[in-house]
Coordinates of C-alpha atoms in Angstrom, one line a residue:
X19 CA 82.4 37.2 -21.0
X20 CA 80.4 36.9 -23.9
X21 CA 77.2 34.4 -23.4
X22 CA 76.9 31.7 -25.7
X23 CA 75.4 31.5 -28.8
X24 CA 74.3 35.1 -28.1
X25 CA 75.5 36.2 -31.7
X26 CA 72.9 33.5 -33.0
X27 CA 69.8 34.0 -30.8
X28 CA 68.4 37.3 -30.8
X29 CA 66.2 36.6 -27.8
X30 CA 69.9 36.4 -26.2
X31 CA 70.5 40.0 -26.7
X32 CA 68.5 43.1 -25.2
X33 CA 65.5 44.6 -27.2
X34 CA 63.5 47.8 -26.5
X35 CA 60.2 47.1 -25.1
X36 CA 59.0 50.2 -27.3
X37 CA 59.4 48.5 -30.1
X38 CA 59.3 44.2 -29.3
X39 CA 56.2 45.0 -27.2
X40 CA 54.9 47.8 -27.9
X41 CA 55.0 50.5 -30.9
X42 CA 53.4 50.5 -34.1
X43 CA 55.0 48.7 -37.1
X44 CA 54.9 52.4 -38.9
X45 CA 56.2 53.9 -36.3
X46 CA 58.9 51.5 -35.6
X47 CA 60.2 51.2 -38.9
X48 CA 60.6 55.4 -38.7
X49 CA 63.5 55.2 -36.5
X50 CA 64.4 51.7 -38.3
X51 CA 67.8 52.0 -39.9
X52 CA 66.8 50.9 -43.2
X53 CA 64.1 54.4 -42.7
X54 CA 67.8 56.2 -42.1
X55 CA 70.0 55.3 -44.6
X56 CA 67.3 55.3 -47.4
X57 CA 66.6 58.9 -46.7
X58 CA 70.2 59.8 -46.6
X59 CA 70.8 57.9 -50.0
X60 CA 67.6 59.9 -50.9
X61 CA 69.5 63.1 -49.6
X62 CA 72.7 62.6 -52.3
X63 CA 70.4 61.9 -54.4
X64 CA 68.8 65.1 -54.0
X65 CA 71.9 67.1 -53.7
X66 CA 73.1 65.6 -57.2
X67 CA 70.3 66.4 -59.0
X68 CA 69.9 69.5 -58.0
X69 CA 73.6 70.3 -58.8
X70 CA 73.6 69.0 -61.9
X71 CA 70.3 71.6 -62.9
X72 CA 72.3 74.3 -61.6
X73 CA 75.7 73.3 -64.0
X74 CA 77.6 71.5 -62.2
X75 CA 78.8 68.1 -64.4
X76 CA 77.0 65.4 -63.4
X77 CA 75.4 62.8 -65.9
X78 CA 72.4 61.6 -66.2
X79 CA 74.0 58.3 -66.3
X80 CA 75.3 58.7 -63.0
X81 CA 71.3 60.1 -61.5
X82 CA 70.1 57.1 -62.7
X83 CA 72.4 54.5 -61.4
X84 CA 72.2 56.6 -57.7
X85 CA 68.2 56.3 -58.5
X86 CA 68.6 52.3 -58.9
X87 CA 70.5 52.0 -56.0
X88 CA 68.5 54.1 -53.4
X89 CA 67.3 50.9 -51.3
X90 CA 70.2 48.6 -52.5
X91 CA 72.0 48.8 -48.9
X92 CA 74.7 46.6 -47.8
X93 CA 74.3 46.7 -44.0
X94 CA 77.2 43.7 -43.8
X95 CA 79.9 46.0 -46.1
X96 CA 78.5 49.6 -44.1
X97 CA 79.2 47.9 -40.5
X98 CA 82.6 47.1 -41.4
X99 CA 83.3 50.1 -43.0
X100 CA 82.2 52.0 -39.9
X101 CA 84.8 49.7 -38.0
X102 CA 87.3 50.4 -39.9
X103 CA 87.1 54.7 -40.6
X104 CA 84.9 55.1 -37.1
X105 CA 82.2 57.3 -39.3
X106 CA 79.5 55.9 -40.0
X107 CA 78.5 58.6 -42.6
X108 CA 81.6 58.4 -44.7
X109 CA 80.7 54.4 -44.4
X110 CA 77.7 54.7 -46.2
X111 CA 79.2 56.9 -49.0
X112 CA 81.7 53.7 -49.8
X113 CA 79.4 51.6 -49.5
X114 CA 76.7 53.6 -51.6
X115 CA 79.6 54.6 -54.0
X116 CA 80.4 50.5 -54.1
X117 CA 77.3 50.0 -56.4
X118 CA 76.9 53.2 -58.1
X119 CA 80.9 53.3 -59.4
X120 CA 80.1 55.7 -62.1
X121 CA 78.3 58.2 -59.2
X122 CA 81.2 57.6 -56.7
X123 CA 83.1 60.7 -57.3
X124 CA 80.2 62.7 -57.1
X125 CA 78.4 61.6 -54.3
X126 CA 78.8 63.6 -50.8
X127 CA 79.6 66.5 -53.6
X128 CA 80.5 69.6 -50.7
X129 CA 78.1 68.4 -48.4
X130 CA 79.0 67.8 -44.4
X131 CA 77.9 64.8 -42.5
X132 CA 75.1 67.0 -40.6
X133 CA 73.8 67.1 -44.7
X134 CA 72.5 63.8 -44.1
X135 CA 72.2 63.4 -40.3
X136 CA 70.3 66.3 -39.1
X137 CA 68.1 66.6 -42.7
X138 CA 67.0 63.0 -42.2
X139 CA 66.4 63.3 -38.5
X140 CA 64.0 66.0 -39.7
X141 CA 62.1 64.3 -42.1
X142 CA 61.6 61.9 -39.4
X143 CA 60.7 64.0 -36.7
X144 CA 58.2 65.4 -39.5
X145 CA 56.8 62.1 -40.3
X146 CA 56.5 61.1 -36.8
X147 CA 54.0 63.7 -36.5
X148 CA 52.2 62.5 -39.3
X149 CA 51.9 59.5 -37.6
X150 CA 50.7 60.3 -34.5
X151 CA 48.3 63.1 -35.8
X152 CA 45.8 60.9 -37.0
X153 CA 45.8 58.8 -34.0
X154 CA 45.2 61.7 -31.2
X155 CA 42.2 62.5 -33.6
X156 CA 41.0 59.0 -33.6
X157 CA 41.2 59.5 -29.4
X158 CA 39.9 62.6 -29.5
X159 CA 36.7 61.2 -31.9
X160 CA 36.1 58.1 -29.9
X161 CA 35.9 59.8 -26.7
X162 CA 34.0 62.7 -28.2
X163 CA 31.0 60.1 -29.1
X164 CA 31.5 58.9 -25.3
X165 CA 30.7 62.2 -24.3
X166 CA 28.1 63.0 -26.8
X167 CA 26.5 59.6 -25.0
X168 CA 26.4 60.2 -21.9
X169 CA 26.3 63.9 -22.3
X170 CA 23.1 63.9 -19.6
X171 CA 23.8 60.9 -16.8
X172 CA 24.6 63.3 -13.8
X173 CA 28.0 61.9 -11.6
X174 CA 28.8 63.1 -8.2
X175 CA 31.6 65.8 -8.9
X176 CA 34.6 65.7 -7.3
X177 CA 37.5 68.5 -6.0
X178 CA 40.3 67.2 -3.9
X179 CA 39.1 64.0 -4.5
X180 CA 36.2 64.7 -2.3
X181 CA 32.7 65.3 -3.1
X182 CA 31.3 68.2 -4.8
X183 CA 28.6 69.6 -6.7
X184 CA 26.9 67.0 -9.8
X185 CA 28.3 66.9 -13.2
X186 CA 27.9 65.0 -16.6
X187 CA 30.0 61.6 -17.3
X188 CA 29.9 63.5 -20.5
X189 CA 31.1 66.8 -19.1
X190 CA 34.0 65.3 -17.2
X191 CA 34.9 63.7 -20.4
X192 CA 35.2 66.8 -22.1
X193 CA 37.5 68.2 -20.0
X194 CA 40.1 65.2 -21.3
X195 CA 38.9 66.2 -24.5
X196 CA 40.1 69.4 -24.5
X197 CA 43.4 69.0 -23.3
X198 CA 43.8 66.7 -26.4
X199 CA 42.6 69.4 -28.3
X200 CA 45.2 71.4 -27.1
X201 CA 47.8 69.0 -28.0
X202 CA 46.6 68.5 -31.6
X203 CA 47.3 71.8 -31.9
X204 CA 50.2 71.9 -30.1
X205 CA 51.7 68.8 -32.3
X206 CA 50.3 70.1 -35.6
X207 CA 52.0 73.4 -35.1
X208 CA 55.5 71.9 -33.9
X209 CA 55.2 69.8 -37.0
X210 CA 54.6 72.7 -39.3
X211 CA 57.6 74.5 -37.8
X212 CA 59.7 72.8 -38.5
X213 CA 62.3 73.3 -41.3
X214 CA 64.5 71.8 -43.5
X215 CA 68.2 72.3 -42.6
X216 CA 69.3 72.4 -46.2
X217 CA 72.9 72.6 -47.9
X218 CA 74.4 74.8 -45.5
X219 CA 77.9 73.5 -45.8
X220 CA 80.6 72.2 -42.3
X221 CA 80.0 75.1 -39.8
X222 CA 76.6 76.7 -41.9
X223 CA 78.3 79.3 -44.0
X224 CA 77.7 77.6 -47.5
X225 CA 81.3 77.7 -47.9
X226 CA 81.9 74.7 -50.4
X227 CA 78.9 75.1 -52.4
X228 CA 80.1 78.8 -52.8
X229 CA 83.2 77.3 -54.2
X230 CA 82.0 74.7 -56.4
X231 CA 79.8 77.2 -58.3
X232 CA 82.8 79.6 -58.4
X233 CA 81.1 82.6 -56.4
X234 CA 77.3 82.8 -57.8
X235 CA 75.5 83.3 -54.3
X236 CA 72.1 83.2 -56.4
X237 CA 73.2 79.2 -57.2
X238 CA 73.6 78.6 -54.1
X239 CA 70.4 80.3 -52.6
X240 CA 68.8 78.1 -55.6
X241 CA 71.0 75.1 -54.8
X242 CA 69.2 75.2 -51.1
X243 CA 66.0 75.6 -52.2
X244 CA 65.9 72.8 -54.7
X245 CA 66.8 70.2 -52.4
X246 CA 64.3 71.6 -49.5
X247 CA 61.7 71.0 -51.9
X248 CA 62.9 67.8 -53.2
X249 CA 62.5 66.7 -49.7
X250 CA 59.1 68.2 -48.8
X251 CA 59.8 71.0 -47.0
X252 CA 58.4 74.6 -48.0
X253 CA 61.4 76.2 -46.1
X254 CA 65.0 75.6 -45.0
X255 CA 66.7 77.6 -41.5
X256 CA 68.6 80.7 -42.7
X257 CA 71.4 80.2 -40.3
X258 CA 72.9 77.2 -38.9
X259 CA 76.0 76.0 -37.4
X260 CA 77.4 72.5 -38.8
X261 CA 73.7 71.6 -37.0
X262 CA 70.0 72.4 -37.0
X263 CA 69.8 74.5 -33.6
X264 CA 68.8 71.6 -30.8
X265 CA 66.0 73.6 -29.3
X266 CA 64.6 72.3 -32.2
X267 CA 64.7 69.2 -30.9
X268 CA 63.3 70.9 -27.0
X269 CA 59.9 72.1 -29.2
X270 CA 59.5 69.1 -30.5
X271 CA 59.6 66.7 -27.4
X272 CA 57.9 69.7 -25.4
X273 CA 54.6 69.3 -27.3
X274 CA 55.2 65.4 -27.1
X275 CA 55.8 65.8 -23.3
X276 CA 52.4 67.6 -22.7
X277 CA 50.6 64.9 -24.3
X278 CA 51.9 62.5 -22.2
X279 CA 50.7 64.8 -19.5
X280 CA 47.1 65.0 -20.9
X281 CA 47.4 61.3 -21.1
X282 CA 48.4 60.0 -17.6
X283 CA 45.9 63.1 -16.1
X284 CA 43.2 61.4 -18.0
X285 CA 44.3 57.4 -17.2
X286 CA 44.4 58.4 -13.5
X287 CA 40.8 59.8 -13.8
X288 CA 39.9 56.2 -15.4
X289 CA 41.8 54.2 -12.4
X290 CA 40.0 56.2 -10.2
X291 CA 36.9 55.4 -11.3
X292 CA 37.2 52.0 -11.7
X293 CA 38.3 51.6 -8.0
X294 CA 34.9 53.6 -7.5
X295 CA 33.5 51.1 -9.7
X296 CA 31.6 53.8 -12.2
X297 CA 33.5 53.3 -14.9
X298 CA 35.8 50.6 -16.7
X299 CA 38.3 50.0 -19.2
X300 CA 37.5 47.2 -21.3
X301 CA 38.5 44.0 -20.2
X302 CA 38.9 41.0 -22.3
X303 CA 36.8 37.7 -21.5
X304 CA 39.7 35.6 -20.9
X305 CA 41.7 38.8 -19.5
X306 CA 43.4 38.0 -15.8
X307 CA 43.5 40.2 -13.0
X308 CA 45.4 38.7 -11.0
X309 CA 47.3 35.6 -10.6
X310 CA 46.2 35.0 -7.1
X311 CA 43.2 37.0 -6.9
X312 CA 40.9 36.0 -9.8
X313 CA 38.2 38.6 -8.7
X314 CA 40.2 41.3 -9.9
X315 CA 40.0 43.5 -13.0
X316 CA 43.1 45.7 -12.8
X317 CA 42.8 48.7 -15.2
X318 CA 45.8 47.4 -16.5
X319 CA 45.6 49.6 -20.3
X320 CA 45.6 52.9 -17.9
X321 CA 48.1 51.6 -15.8
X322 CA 50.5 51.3 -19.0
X323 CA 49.6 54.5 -20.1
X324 CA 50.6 56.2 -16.9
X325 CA 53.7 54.4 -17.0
X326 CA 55.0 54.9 -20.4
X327 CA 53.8 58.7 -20.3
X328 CA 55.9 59.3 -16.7
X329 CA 58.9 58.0 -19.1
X330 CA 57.7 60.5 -22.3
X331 CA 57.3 63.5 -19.8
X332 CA 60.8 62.9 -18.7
X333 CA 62.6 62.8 -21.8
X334 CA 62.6 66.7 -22.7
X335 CA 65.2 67.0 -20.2
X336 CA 67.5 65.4 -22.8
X337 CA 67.0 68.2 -25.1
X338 CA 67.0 70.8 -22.8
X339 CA 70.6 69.7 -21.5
X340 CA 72.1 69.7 -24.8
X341 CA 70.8 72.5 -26.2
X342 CA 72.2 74.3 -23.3
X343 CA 75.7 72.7 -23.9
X344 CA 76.0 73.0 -27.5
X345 CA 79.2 75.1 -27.8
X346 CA 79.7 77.4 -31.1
X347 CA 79.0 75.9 -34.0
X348 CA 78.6 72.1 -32.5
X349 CA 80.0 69.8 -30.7
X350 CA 79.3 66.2 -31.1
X351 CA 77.9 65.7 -27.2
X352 CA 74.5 65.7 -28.8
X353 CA 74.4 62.7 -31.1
X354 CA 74.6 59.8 -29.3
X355 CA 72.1 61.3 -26.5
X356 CA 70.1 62.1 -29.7
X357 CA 70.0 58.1 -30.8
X358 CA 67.9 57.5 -28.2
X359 CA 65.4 60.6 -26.7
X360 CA 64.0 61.8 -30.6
X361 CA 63.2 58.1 -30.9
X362 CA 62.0 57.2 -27.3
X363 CA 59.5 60.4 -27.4
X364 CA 58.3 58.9 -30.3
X365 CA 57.7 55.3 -29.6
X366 CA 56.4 56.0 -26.4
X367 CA 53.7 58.5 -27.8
X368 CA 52.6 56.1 -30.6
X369 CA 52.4 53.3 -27.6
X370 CA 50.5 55.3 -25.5
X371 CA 48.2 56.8 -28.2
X372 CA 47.0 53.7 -29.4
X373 CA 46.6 52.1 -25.8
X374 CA 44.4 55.2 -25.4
X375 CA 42.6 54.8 -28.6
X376 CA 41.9 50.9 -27.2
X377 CA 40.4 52.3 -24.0
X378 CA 38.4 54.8 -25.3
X379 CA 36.8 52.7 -27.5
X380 CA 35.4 50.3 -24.6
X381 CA 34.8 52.3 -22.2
X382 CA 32.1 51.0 -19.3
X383 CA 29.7 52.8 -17.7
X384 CA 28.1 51.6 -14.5
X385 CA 24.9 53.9 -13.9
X386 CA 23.3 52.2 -11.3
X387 CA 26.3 52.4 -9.5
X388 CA 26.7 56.3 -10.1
X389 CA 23.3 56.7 -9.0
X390 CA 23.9 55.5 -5.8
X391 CA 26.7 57.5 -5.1
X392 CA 24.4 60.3 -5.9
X393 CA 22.0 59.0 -3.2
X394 CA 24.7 59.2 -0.3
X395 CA 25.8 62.3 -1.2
X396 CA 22.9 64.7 -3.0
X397 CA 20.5 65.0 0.3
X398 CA 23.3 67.0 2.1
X399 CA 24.3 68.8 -1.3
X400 CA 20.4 69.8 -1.9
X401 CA 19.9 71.8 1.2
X402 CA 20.0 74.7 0.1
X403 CA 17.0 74.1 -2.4
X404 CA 15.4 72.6 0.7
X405 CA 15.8 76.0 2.6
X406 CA 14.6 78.6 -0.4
X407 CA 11.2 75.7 -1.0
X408 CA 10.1 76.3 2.9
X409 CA 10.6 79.8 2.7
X410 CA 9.0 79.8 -0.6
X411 CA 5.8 77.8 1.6
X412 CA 5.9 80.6 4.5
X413 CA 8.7 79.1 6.5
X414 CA 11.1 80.8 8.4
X415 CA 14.9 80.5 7.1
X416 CA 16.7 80.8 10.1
X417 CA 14.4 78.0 11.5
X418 CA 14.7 75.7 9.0
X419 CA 18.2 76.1 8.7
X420 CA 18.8 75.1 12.1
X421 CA 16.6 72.0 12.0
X422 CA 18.4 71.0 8.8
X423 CA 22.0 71.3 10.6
X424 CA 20.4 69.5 13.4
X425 CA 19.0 66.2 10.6
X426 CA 22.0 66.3 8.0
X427 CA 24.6 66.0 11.4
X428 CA 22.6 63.1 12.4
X429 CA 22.6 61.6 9.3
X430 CA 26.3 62.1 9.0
X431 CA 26.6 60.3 12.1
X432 CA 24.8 57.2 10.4
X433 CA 27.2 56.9 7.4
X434 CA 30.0 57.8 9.3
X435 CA 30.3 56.3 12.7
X436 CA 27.8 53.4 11.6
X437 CA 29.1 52.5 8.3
X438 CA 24.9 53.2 7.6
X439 CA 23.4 55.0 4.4
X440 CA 22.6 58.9 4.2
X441 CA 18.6 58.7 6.1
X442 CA 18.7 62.9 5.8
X443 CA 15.7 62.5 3.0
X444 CA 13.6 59.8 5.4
X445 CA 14.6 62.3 8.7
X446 CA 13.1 65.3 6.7
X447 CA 10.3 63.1 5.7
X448 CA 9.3 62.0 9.5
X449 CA 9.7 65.7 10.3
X450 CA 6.0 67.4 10.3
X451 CA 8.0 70.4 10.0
X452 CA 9.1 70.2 6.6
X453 CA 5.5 68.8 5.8
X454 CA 4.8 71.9 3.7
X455 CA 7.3 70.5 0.8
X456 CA 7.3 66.5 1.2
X457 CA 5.4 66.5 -1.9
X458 CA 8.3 68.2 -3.7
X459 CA 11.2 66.7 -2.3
X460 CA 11.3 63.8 -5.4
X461 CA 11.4 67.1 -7.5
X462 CA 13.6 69.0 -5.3
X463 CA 16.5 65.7 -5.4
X464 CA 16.2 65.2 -9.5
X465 CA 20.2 64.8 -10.1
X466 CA 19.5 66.7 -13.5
X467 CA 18.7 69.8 -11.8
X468 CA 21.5 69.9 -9.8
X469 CA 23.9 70.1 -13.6
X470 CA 23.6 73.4 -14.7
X471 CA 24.3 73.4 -18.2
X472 CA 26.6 70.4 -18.5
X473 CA 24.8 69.0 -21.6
X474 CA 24.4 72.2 -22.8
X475 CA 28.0 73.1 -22.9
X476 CA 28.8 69.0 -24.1
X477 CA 26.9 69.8 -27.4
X478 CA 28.1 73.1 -28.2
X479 CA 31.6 72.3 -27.5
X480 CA 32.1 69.3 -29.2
X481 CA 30.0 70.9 -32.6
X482 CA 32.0 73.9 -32.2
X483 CA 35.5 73.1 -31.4
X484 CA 36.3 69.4 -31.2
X485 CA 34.3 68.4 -34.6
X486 CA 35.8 71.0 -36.8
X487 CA 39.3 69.8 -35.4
X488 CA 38.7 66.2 -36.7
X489 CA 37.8 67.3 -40.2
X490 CA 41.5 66.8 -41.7
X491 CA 41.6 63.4 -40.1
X492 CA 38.3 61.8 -40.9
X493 CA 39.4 60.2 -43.9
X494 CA 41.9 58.3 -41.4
X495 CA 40.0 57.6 -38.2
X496 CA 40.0 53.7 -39.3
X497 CA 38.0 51.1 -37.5
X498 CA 38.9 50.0 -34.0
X499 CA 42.4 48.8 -33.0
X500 CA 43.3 45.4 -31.2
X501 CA 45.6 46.2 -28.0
X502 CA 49.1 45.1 -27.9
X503 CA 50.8 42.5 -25.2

């Protein structure tokens, strides 16, 4: 039973979140429908053209009435065509060929449906990438002056989620770095792989063209070429069946996949660290927390992130299926599974990506509150430098070793059983034993020596690997960007 008024009110009717709430204008009108069937109006266009340079008779009169006509696109008269002949391609060629009479009889001229379908969906996926390029370099730069920053404040390492050896907030930050890196690459390369599908004819044999310039294979060849150019590509597939071949489609939202990987790795380091209470997203000053607990400061922007990339790094499945299933030449189990994975992987990178872009660009740091995380845990990590000083000053090793499992258990017992702080510095300190050294023990706990070469390998790597990556982008890395609902 219908609802009411449901027609009217378009709040009545479901919407994707991706694009009500979330995605980028640009990237939303991508996958818009107006984006669609301008390209494929485009695509005729193209195909005309190009025919008539190779012989074929078509006017000039008729280019330029399909060139005045390219965005004049009668949604109304296309949806009830598509009613009536259930095709929605041979829809839009009435409805195209409704306001360019004089081109009617040449438009379509021996091209398939997958002509139009699968060429635009490539332009798109292409452009998509263009998209999102610029903003996982904008990520990538905003988080590589974070690192540059704080490239020397020493944090309390962590494997297993448990304390380990002292590292850089810069450092850490690197590794995210990186593995964005790695999928600028990886996205920049699918990108450039991909080809045009080209005039390639119902099951990919170039049968009709072959026909409609009476046997020249060089026309045809020529024929394909012209109209990969015309729309940007430098190369068409050789072979096809009536479609592009869907793993395609699997490269594409494989690379898109691993950056939502890279993504939710990095937002689970941030929610982590903000329950630690080291570092913090930004949060807004009349941002809520909590409806009931006003204290709180959720890391609600790394929370989306995570969310939205689980959904991203599922969606490859779709491709994987129907590539698998694609029998022969095509069948037409892809499309409709199509509509709605290419666009999703999309939208939900560009959602993500920006959401990222906002974090990075207010990030918190909370020293004071990484130094005393230090505190607790450094004594027990810095015994080993205790051992080699009192040798060093005459002592015995197997002496001091055993008076230092004897301390650090007794001051494991404190934090432990008596919720107290590490006393393993003020034990050794009230030991005349270790007297020999007191004097060096501020210089023997200095968090920057336990580092190694963390901001050593911070500078080179971002001069040497992350910099140079950014140079194409820099003339698009923008100013900051305002976070969405």
């Amino acid at each position: 039973m219908a609802t009411p008024g449901a027609e009217e009110d378009p709040l009545a009717r479901y919407r994707s979140p991706l694009v009500s709430r979330y995605a980028s204008p640009e990237m939303g009108f991508n996958f818009s429908e107006r984006k669609k069937f301008g390209t494929w109006r485009r695509l005729w266009l193209y195909l005309a053209q190009a025919e008539k340079s190779l012989g074929l008779p078509i006017t000039d009169e008729q280019i330029q009435e399909m060139e005045a006509n390219l965005d004049n696109i009668d949604f109304k008269m296309a949806a009830e065509e598509e009613k009536k002949l259930r095709h929605d391609v041979m829809a839009h060629v009435h409805t195209f060929a409704h306001c360019c009479p004089k081109a009617a009889a040449i438009i379509h001229l021996g091209a398939t449906s997958c002509y139009v379908g699968d060429n635009t969906d490539l332009i798109v996926l292409r452009d998509g990438f263009n998209l999102l390029l610029p903003k996982l370099a904008r990520v990538i730069s905003r988080l590589a002056d974070f690192a540059e920053k704080y490239a020397a404040l020493p944090t309390l390492g962590f494997t297993h989620y448990q304390p380990a050896q002292l590292t850089t907030v810069g450092k850490r930050c690197c590794l995210w770095i990186q593995d964005l890196c790695m999928d600028l690459q990886n996205l920049e390369r699918a990108r450039d792989d991909l080809r045009f599908r080209g005039v390639k004819g119902t099951t990919g044999t170039q049968a009709s063209f072959l026909q409609l310039f009476e046997g020249d294979h060089s026309k045809v060849e020529e024929l394909d070429r012209l109209v990969t150019a015309k729309a940007g590509f430098r190369r068409s597939y050789m072979v096809t069946g009536q479609t592009y071949s869907r793993k395609v489609d699997i490269e594409v939202l494989s690379v898109l996949a691993s950056l939502g990987a890279s993504i939710h790795k990095i937002c689970t380091d941030i929610r982590l660290l903000a329950n630690l209470k080291e570092i913090e997203e930004p949060f807004e000053k009349d941002q809520i927390g909590s409806s009931a607990m006003p204290y709180k400061r959720n890391p609600m922007r790394s929370e989306r992130c995570c969310s939205l990339a689980r959904h991203l790094m599922t969606l490859v499945l779709d491709p994987l299926q129907t590539a698998s299933v694609q029998w022969f030449e095509r069948t037409l189990d892809d499309s409709a599974n199509r509509r709605v994975c290419l666009a999703e992987a999309f939208l939900t990178a560009d959602i993500i990506l920006s959401t990222l872009q906002n974090i990075s660009e207010g990030l918190v740091v909370y020293p004071k509150v990484i130094e005393r995380r230090i505190r607790q845990e450094l004594p027990f990590m810095a015994t080993e430098n205790l051992i080699m000083a009192m040798v060093k000053a005459g002592g015995n090793r197997q002496d001091c070793h055993e008076k230092i499992r004897v301390l650090s258990q007794q001051a494991a017992a404190v934090v432990k059983q008596e919720g107290g702080d590490n006393d393993f510095i003020a034990r050794v300190c009230a030991d005349p034993y270790f007297s020999p050294i007191h004097k060096q023990l501020e210089s023997l706990l200095d968090p920057s020596s336990f580092t190694g070469r963390a901001p050593q390998q911070v500078a080179k790597f971002l001069k040497e690997e992350v910099r140079p990556a950014l140079i194409p982008y820099q003339s698009k890395m923008g100013g900051k960007i305002e976070l969405a609902l």
